[in-house]
């Protein structure tokens, strides 16, 4: 297989195409805007190329099918948008506890409630802090372009298999709907998919039976399972953190933003530079594990940090935890499906530069 | 305390029944004395052993008293979230179409919280077997009302007896499922007498055969007991079952394949 030449594609379709190329064997999902193109693309193109594609009766069924398929040893995925992801949370917790590899895509939209179908980053807490019950974490990847909508699918499946952990791609409606050029990676699924001797495939005489379960009724056993999970998350935090910097080398002021908000923030950095303000952008790519060290390193270089999100201020808490009061951290965000403009973000940045730094003021 | 191991055969006794040695583990059942779950486990595993399909069978356990079914059944198994066993089984079967796949579910699991999954799995005609244990009560959580609880029947959440006004009618989900064209075989059996157990075994054998022939979804309902939840001795429970459950849940085939 070779790298294909760049094609113009919607984010959702690029993600779906990458899933086929990543060797995803089965997709289970339920329609919801703004991500139904994933199901539609796979129902057509995926089925044609041998993928099992099942439109389930609900997101509850979808995520439990993902559990069954992953437990049976296959590369499997689901996708949805915010309300559907909320509905999946019990199942995601089971998958994390049973240590099953899978991909869950959230092309998120504005909430709470039925909300709006416009793009939002309101699901950051849900994605990164363990949205369901119990102490568990997903690995969370945040694309900010159509190219990354495709690229992160391969990465997600590889990480899921490597750690036997569910991985989420947290995008938003704009990334799902926008069209950009995308090239598909040279990738042979066979070389990337490990053997899964733990899967339920039918017990031959030569081995003990395989059991997929999240039930450990004795608290001592359950604590051991928890300890093992925490050890795994510690390794993930050590090895899998990803972030990207834009013009931070000489920056006096830093912006931290991910996904679509990072594109807007990059525009604001350029405006700031044209006004003689040396601004730079740090873009977290993994939202869990969080690039706390990179944020800390940024805080040691700059006079203040502005966090830009399309929500009421969620990731800003992780930034503040990493900065530990070294410099003021302010926040600028829009909610409910509104994308902030680069000018708005620039205004918030100017505000930060003119503030009395000792005040540690917040702009909500 | 040490227990003295006696080999009854060596002592001259005749062996009239032996555990299916490959497919049923030696783990002691956690079920209450007289509970039907253990009997159904045994019959299922006898079939897997006799058909020689241990390496081709994958089971899905529910949340309910039989949550630990995988402790006893010596085959590959998955433990599903409450009500979702048929969704899990759907995915397993789609990915391993050459395997025998069954779900094993109580009435709360299959006919209350999991109703949507049950109906849609059957409506897709998934080539799986659902083993449905109807004991008219929630055993695991301590004897609350189930969708299948009889009118007038006392449970911890229908202390004065189930009434239509507060809880509606007992749900005959097997009859509902039988209406769906994707469904091949629906039968209602029980385990309260040796004869009933023999009939159950025959029904399960049919279901495995239909799965092999890719006939569609099979559902085997087992009218079972819950001596603890019903607050009866095992003997009383089995008598009560026949007298009170059978009028509403009569044993026999509800739907059989055409040819
Ligand atoms: C989401 C969820 N809700 C509720 C429960 C609690 N719960 C466990 S088993 C059960 C009912 C089981 O009854 P049934 O399916 O009839 O099986 P039985 O125990 O009688 O065999 C309930 C309500 C749960 N585990 N998960
Ligand atoms: S509570 Fe009822 S269903 Fe559960 S093991 Fe005891 S008798 Fe059986």
PDB file of N, CA and C in Angstrom, chain A residues 25-26 28 52 54 57-58 60-61 64-65 67-69 71-72 74 76 90 94 199-205 207-213 215 217, chain B residues 22 25 54-55 57-58 63 67-68 70-71 73-82 84 87-88 90-92 94-96 99 116-117 120 124 126:
ATOM      1  N   UNK A  25     -12.422  -3.777  11.971  1.00  0.00           N
ATOM      2  CA  UNK A  25     -13.218  -4.891  11.437  1.00  0.00           C
ATOM      3  C   UNK A  25     -14.714  -4.681  11.588  1.00  0.00           C
ATOM      4  N   UNK A  26     -15.090  -3.874  12.588  1.00  0.00           N
ATOM      5  CA  UNK A  26     -16.524  -3.674  12.794  1.00  0.00           C
ATOM      6  C   UNK A  26     -16.798  -2.299  13.372  1.00  0.00           C
ATOM      7  N   UNK A  28     -20.086  -0.068  15.026  1.00  0.00           N
ATOM      8  CA  UNK A  28     -21.448  -0.103  15.569  1.00  0.00           C
ATOM      9  C   UNK A  28     -21.825   1.323  15.948  1.00  0.00           C
ATOM     10  N   UNK A  52     -17.716  -5.030   8.935  1.00  0.00           N
ATOM     11  CA  UNK A  52     -19.049  -5.256   9.491  1.00  0.00           C
ATOM     12  C   UNK A  52     -19.550  -3.905   9.982  1.00  0.00           C
ATOM     13  N   UNK A  54     -22.919  -2.077  11.534  1.00  0.00           N
ATOM     14  CA  UNK A  54     -24.243  -2.347  12.075  1.00  0.00           C
ATOM     15  C   UNK A  54     -24.830  -1.060  12.644  1.00  0.00           C
ATOM     16  N   UNK A  57     -29.682  -0.026  17.573  1.00  0.00           N
ATOM     17  CA  UNK A  57     -30.940   0.593  17.980  1.00  0.00           C
ATOM     18  C   UNK A  57     -30.729   1.774  18.916  1.00  0.00           C
ATOM     19  N   UNK A  58     -29.517   1.953  19.409  1.00  0.00           N
ATOM     20  CA  UNK A  58     -29.226   3.071  20.311  1.00  0.00           C
ATOM     21  C   UNK A  58     -27.723   3.114  20.552  1.00  0.00           C
ATOM     22  N   UNK A  60     -26.572   2.958  23.488  1.00  0.00           N
ATOM     23  CA  UNK A  60     -26.359   1.966  24.548  1.00  0.00           C
ATOM     24  C   UNK A  60     -26.006   0.623  23.907  1.00  0.00           C
ATOM     25  N   UNK A  61     -26.797   0.241  22.911  1.00  0.00           N
ATOM     26  CA  UNK A  61     -26.506  -1.009  22.211  1.00  0.00           C
ATOM     27  C   UNK A  61     -25.154  -0.918  21.506  1.00  0.00           C
ATOM     28  N   UNK A  64     -22.179  -1.441  23.762  1.00  0.00           N
ATOM     29  CA  UNK A  64     -22.088  -2.814  24.264  1.00  0.00           C
ATOM     30  C   UNK A  64     -21.718  -3.791  23.153  1.00  0.00           C
ATOM     31  N   UNK A  65     -22.052  -3.443  21.919  1.00  0.00           N
ATOM     32  CA  UNK A  65     -21.561  -4.222  20.778  1.00  0.00           C
ATOM     33  C   UNK A  65     -20.044  -4.030  20.647  1.00  0.00           C
ATOM     34  N   UNK A  67     -18.061  -3.502  23.086  1.00  0.00           N
ATOM     35  CA  UNK A  67     -17.528  -4.359  24.155  1.00  0.00           C
ATOM     36  C   UNK A  67     -17.418  -5.802  23.657  1.00  0.00           C
ATOM     37  N   UNK A  68     -18.513  -6.294  23.086  1.00  0.00           N
ATOM     38  CA  UNK A  68     -18.522  -7.682  22.610  1.00  0.00           C
ATOM     39  C   UNK A  68     -17.509  -7.925  21.504  1.00  0.00           C
ATOM     40  N   UNK A  69     -17.437  -7.001  20.566  1.00  0.00           N
ATOM     41  CA  UNK A  69     -16.523  -7.153  19.435  1.00  0.00           C
ATOM     42  C   UNK A  69     -15.071  -7.057  19.863  1.00  0.00           C
ATOM     43  N   UNK A  71     -13.978  -7.683  22.865  1.00  0.00           N
ATOM     44  CA  UNK A  71     -13.722  -8.875  23.672  1.00  0.00           C
ATOM     45  C   UNK A  71     -13.511 -10.111  22.818  1.00  0.00           C
ATOM     46  N   UNK A  72     -14.094 -10.082  21.614  1.00  0.00           N
ATOM     47  CA  UNK A  72     -13.920 -11.206  20.691  1.00  0.00           C
ATOM     48  C   UNK A  72     -12.643 -11.056  19.863  1.00  0.00           C
ATOM     49  N   UNK A  74     -11.438  -8.314  18.010  1.00  0.00           N
ATOM     50  CA  UNK A  74     -11.398  -7.539  16.768  1.00  0.00           C
ATOM     51  C   UNK A  74     -11.086  -6.068  17.029  1.00  0.00           C
ATOM     52  N   UNK A  76     -12.450  -2.675  16.705  1.00  0.00           N
ATOM     53  CA  UNK A  76     -13.823  -2.196  16.563  1.00  0.00           C
ATOM     54  C   UNK A  76     -13.930  -0.752  17.023  1.00  0.00           C
ATOM     55  N   UNK A  90     -21.919   4.091  30.759  1.00  0.00           N
ATOM     56  CA  UNK A  90     -21.831   2.850  31.528  1.00  0.00           C
ATOM     57  C   UNK A  90     -20.980   1.823  30.778  1.00  0.00           C
ATOM     58  N   UNK A  94     -17.340  -0.122  31.628  1.00  0.00           N
ATOM     59  CA  UNK A  94     -17.132  -1.575  31.555  1.00  0.00           C
ATOM     60  C   UNK A  94     -15.931  -1.911  30.665  1.00  0.00           C
ATOM     61  N   UNK A 199      -8.683 -13.106  23.992  1.00  0.00           N
ATOM     62  CA  UNK A 199     -10.014 -12.859  23.425  1.00  0.00           C
ATOM     63  C   UNK A 199     -10.888 -14.107  23.450  1.00  0.00           C
ATOM     64  N   UNK A 200     -12.203 -13.898  23.461  1.00  0.00           N
ATOM     65  CA  UNK A 200     -13.156 -15.016  23.431  1.00  0.00           C
ATOM     66  C   UNK A 200     -13.398 -15.405  21.974  1.00  0.00           C
ATOM     67  N   UNK A 201     -12.711 -16.450  21.557  1.00  0.00           N
ATOM     68  CA  UNK A 201     -12.817 -16.904  20.171  1.00  0.00           C
ATOM     69  C   UNK A 201     -13.275 -18.354  20.089  1.00  0.00           C
ATOM     70  N   UNK A 202     -13.532 -18.955  21.238  1.00  0.00           N
ATOM     71  CA  UNK A 202     -13.831 -20.388  21.310  1.00  0.00           C
ATOM     72  C   UNK A 202     -12.641 -21.085  21.942  1.00  0.00           C
ATOM     73  N   UNK A 203     -12.903 -21.808  23.031  1.00  0.00           N
ATOM     74  CA  UNK A 203     -11.810 -22.381  23.836  1.00  0.00           C
ATOM     75  C   UNK A 203     -11.318 -23.718  23.297  1.00  0.00           C
ATOM     76  N   UNK A 204     -10.118 -23.755  22.719  1.00  0.00           N
ATOM     77  CA  UNK A 204      -9.569 -25.059  22.338  1.00  0.00           C
ATOM     78  C   UNK A 204      -9.085 -25.806  23.581  1.00  0.00           C
ATOM     79  N   UNK A 205      -8.839 -27.092  23.447  1.00  0.00           N
ATOM     80  CA  UNK A 205      -8.369 -27.887  24.587  1.00  0.00           C
ATOM     81  C   UNK A 205      -7.041 -27.370  25.128  1.00  0.00           C
ATOM     82  N   UNK A 207      -5.877 -24.480  25.783  1.00  0.00           N
ATOM     83  CA  UNK A 207      -5.764 -23.360  26.724  1.00  0.00           C
ATOM     84  C   UNK A 207      -6.950 -23.310  27.680  1.00  0.00           C
ATOM     85  N   UNK A 208      -6.760 -22.531  28.773  1.00  0.00           N
ATOM     86  CA  UNK A 208      -7.845 -22.275  29.707  1.00  0.00           C
ATOM     87  C   UNK A 208      -8.890 -21.402  29.004  1.00  0.00           C
ATOM     88  N   UNK A 209     -10.100 -21.362  29.562  1.00  0.00           N
ATOM     89  CA  UNK A 209     -11.123 -20.519  28.947  1.00  0.00           C
ATOM     90  C   UNK A 209     -10.777 -19.040  29.143  1.00  0.00           C
ATOM     91  N   UNK A 210     -11.176 -18.234  28.186  1.00  0.00           N
ATOM     92  CA  UNK A 210     -10.989 -16.783  28.286  1.00  0.00           C
ATOM     93  C   UNK A 210     -12.281 -16.146  28.771  1.00  0.00           C
ATOM     94  N   UNK A 211     -12.126 -15.222  29.708  1.00  0.00           N
ATOM     95  CA  UNK A 211     -13.292 -14.554  30.277  1.00  0.00           C
ATOM     96  C   UNK A 211     -13.092 -13.051  30.189  1.00  0.00           C
ATOM     97  N   UNK A 212     -14.075 -12.385  29.628  1.00  0.00           N
ATOM     98  CA  UNK A 212     -14.060 -10.925  29.590  1.00  0.00           C
ATOM     99  C   UNK A 212     -15.055 -10.453  30.641  1.00  0.00           C
ATOM    100  N   UNK A 213     -14.572  -9.775  31.652  1.00  0.00           N
ATOM    101  CA  UNK A 213     -15.477  -9.324  32.707  1.00  0.00           C
ATOM    102  C   UNK A 213     -14.936  -8.074  33.381  1.00  0.00           C
ATOM    103  N   UNK A 215     -16.237  -7.616  36.567  1.00  0.00           N
ATOM    104  CA  UNK A 215     -16.761  -7.918  37.904  1.00  0.00           C
ATOM    105  C   UNK A 215     -15.672  -8.551  38.756  1.00  0.00           C
ATOM    106  N   UNK A 217     -15.698  -9.175  42.624  1.00  0.00           N
ATOM    107  CA  UNK A 217     -16.608  -8.923  43.745  1.00  0.00           C
ATOM    108  C   UNK A 217     -15.872  -8.709  45.067  1.00  0.00           C
TER     109      UNK A 217
ATOM    110  N   UNK B  22     -15.748 -31.925  30.892  1.00  0.00           N
ATOM    111  CA  UNK B  22     -14.988 -30.897  30.179  1.00  0.00           C
ATOM    112  C   UNK B  22     -15.621 -29.517  30.277  1.00  0.00           C
ATOM    113  N   UNK B  25     -17.197 -26.690  35.173  1.00  0.00           N
ATOM    114  CA  UNK B  25     -16.053 -26.669  36.093  1.00  0.00           C
ATOM    115  C   UNK B  25     -16.456 -27.293  37.434  1.00  0.00           C
ATOM    116  N   UNK B  54     -17.246 -27.426  22.449  1.00  0.00           N
ATOM    117  CA  UNK B  54     -16.672 -26.558  23.488  1.00  0.00           C
ATOM    118  C   UNK B  54     -15.784 -25.475  22.861  1.00  0.00           C
ATOM    119  N   UNK B  55     -15.038 -25.864  21.826  1.00  0.00           N
ATOM    120  CA  UNK B  55     -14.117 -24.915  21.190  1.00  0.00           C
ATOM    121  C   UNK B  55     -14.823 -23.985  20.215  1.00  0.00           C
ATOM    122  N   UNK B  57     -18.032 -22.589  21.036  1.00  0.00           N
ATOM    123  CA  UNK B  57     -19.155 -21.961  21.712  1.00  0.00           C
ATOM    124  C   UNK B  57     -18.675 -20.793  22.562  1.00  0.00           C
ATOM    125  N   UNK B  58     -19.359 -19.662  22.423  1.00  0.00           N
ATOM    126  CA  UNK B  58     -19.036 -18.478  23.223  1.00  0.00           C
ATOM    127  C   UNK B  58     -20.322 -18.021  23.901  1.00  0.00           C
ATOM    128  N   UNK B  63     -26.181  -9.505  34.012  1.00  0.00           N
ATOM    129  CA  UNK B  63     -26.128  -9.097  35.412  1.00  0.00           C
ATOM    130  C   UNK B  63     -27.424  -9.583  36.034  1.00  0.00           C
ATOM    131  N   UNK B  67     -24.717 -13.889  37.075  1.00  0.00           N
ATOM    132  CA  UNK B  67     -23.596 -13.050  36.622  1.00  0.00           C
ATOM    133  C   UNK B  67     -22.288 -13.839  36.586  1.00  0.00           C
ATOM    134  N   UNK B  68     -22.188 -14.830  37.471  1.00  0.00           N
ATOM    135  CA  UNK B  68     -20.965 -15.633  37.533  1.00  0.00           C
ATOM    136  C   UNK B  68     -21.069 -16.923  36.713  1.00  0.00           C
ATOM    137  N   UNK B  70     -19.877 -17.694  34.146  1.00  0.00           N
ATOM    138  CA  UNK B  70     -18.561 -18.057  33.583  1.00  0.00           C
ATOM    139  C   UNK B  70     -17.659 -18.754  34.594  1.00  0.00           C
ATOM    140  N   UNK B  71     -18.036 -18.735  35.855  1.00  0.00           N
ATOM    141  CA  UNK B  71     -17.277 -19.527  36.830  1.00  0.00           C
ATOM    142  C   UNK B  71     -17.527 -21.017  36.634  1.00  0.00           C
ATOM    143  N   UNK B  73     -19.252 -22.464  33.612  1.00  0.00           N
ATOM    144  CA  UNK B  73     -19.243 -22.963  32.234  1.00  0.00           C
ATOM    145  C   UNK B  73     -17.807 -22.877  31.722  1.00  0.00           C
ATOM    146  N   UNK B  74     -17.273 -24.003  31.346  1.00  0.00           N
ATOM    147  CA  UNK B  74     -15.862 -24.031  30.943  1.00  0.00           C
ATOM    148  C   UNK B  74     -15.729 -23.765  29.434  1.00  0.00           C
ATOM    149  N   UNK B  75     -16.154 -22.581  29.069  1.00  0.00           N
ATOM    150  CA  UNK B  75     -16.054 -22.136  27.668  1.00  0.00           C
ATOM    151  C   UNK B  75     -15.662 -20.659  27.706  1.00  0.00           C
ATOM    152  N   UNK B  76     -15.273 -20.094  26.561  1.00  0.00           N
ATOM    153  CA  UNK B  76     -15.000 -18.654  26.496  1.00  0.00           C
ATOM    154  C   UNK B  76     -16.289 -17.896  26.763  1.00  0.00           C
ATOM    155  N   UNK B  77     -16.189 -16.896  27.637  1.00  0.00           N
ATOM    156  CA  UNK B  77     -17.403 -16.141  27.973  1.00  0.00           C
ATOM    157  C   UNK B  77     -17.117 -14.665  28.196  1.00  0.00           C
ATOM    158  N   UNK B  78     -18.148 -13.882  27.950  1.00  0.00           N
ATOM    159  CA  UNK B  78     -18.086 -12.456  28.279  1.00  0.00           C
ATOM    160  C   UNK B  78     -19.207 -12.142  29.266  1.00  0.00           C
ATOM    161  N   UNK B  79     -18.916 -11.224  30.167  1.00  0.00           N
ATOM    162  CA  UNK B  79     -19.923 -10.780  31.130  1.00  0.00           C
ATOM    163  C   UNK B  79     -20.393  -9.400  30.686  1.00  0.00           C
ATOM    164  N   UNK B  80     -21.681  -9.294  30.367  1.00  0.00           N
ATOM    165  CA  UNK B  80     -22.209  -8.051  29.780  1.00  0.00           C
ATOM    166  C   UNK B  80     -22.784  -7.130  30.850  1.00  0.00           C
ATOM    167  N   UNK B  81     -22.952  -5.866  30.502  1.00  0.00           N
ATOM    168  CA  UNK B  81     -23.654  -4.930  31.386  1.00  0.00           C
ATOM    169  C   UNK B  81     -25.125  -5.357  31.490  1.00  0.00           C
ATOM    170  N   UNK B  82     -25.781  -4.881  32.545  1.00  0.00           N
ATOM    171  CA  UNK B  82     -27.159  -5.300  32.840  1.00  0.00           C
ATOM    172  C   UNK B  82     -28.086  -5.006  31.644  1.00  0.00           C
ATOM    173  N   UNK B  84     -27.628  -5.933  28.478  1.00  0.00           N
ATOM    174  CA  UNK B  84     -27.006  -5.756  27.160  1.00  0.00           C
ATOM    175  C   UNK B  84     -26.410  -7.035  26.585  1.00  0.00           C
ATOM    176  N   UNK B  87     -26.791  -7.549  22.869  1.00  0.00           N
ATOM    177  CA  UNK B  87     -25.965  -6.648  22.045  1.00  0.00           C
ATOM    178  C   UNK B  87     -24.536  -7.180  21.990  1.00  0.00           C
ATOM    179  N   UNK B  88     -24.032  -7.609  23.146  1.00  0.00           N
ATOM    180  CA  UNK B  88     -22.679  -8.177  23.197  1.00  0.00           C
ATOM    181  C   UNK B  88     -22.619  -9.435  22.332  1.00  0.00           C
ATOM    182  N   UNK B  90     -24.511 -10.206  19.852  1.00  0.00           N
ATOM    183  CA  UNK B  90     -24.622  -9.818  18.434  1.00  0.00           C
ATOM    184  C   UNK B  90     -23.243  -9.573  17.840  1.00  0.00           C
ATOM    185  N   UNK B  91     -22.438  -8.781  18.549  1.00  0.00           N
ATOM    186  CA  UNK B  91     -21.106  -8.436  18.026  1.00  0.00           C
ATOM    187  C   UNK B  91     -20.214  -9.672  17.955  1.00  0.00           C
ATOM    188  N   UNK B  92     -20.272 -10.505  18.994  1.00  0.00           N
ATOM    189  CA  UNK B  92     -19.437 -11.715  18.992  1.00  0.00           C
ATOM    190  C   UNK B  92     -19.790 -12.580  17.785  1.00  0.00           C
ATOM    191  N   UNK B  94     -21.336 -11.674  14.962  1.00  0.00           N
ATOM    192  CA  UNK B  94     -21.006 -11.048  13.681  1.00  0.00           C
ATOM    193  C   UNK B  94     -19.521 -11.243  13.351  1.00  0.00           C
ATOM    194  N   UNK B  95     -18.690 -11.194  14.390  1.00  0.00           N
ATOM    195  CA  UNK B  95     -17.248 -11.323  14.153  1.00  0.00           C
ATOM    196  C   UNK B  95     -16.809 -12.773  14.058  1.00  0.00           C
ATOM    197  N   UNK B  96     -17.591 -13.663  14.663  1.00  0.00           N
ATOM    198  CA  UNK B  96     -17.262 -15.097  14.600  1.00  0.00           C
ATOM    199  C   UNK B  96     -18.496 -15.872  14.159  1.00  0.00           C
ATOM    200  N   UNK B  99     -19.147 -19.565  15.012  1.00  0.00           N
ATOM    201  CA  UNK B  99     -19.235 -20.023  16.402  1.00  0.00           C
ATOM    202  C   UNK B  99     -20.694 -20.107  16.853  1.00  0.00           C
ATOM    203  N   UNK B 116     -35.027  -3.230  24.794  1.00  0.00           N
ATOM    204  CA  UNK B 116     -34.708  -2.708  23.455  1.00  0.00           C
ATOM    205  C   UNK B 116     -33.698  -3.616  22.758  1.00  0.00           C
ATOM    206  N   UNK B 117     -32.658  -3.996  23.486  1.00  0.00           N
ATOM    207  CA  UNK B 117     -31.634  -4.862  22.878  1.00  0.00           C
ATOM    208  C   UNK B 117     -32.240  -6.215  22.509  1.00  0.00           C
ATOM    209  N   UNK B 120     -34.541  -5.788  19.368  1.00  0.00           N
ATOM    210  CA  UNK B 120     -33.828  -5.466  18.125  1.00  0.00           C
ATOM    211  C   UNK B 120     -32.854  -6.564  17.699  1.00  0.00           C
ATOM    212  N   UNK B 124     -33.395  -8.246  14.124  1.00  0.00           N
ATOM    213  CA  UNK B 124     -32.353  -8.387  13.093  1.00  0.00           C
ATOM    214  C   UNK B 124     -32.172  -9.862  12.722  1.00  0.00           C
ATOM    215  N   UNK B 126     -30.586 -12.066  14.470  1.00  0.00           N
ATOM    216  CA  UNK B 126     -29.218 -12.507  14.767  1.00  0.00           C
ATOM    217  C   UNK B 126     -29.236 -14.011  15.040  1.00  0.00           C
TER     218      UNK B 126
END
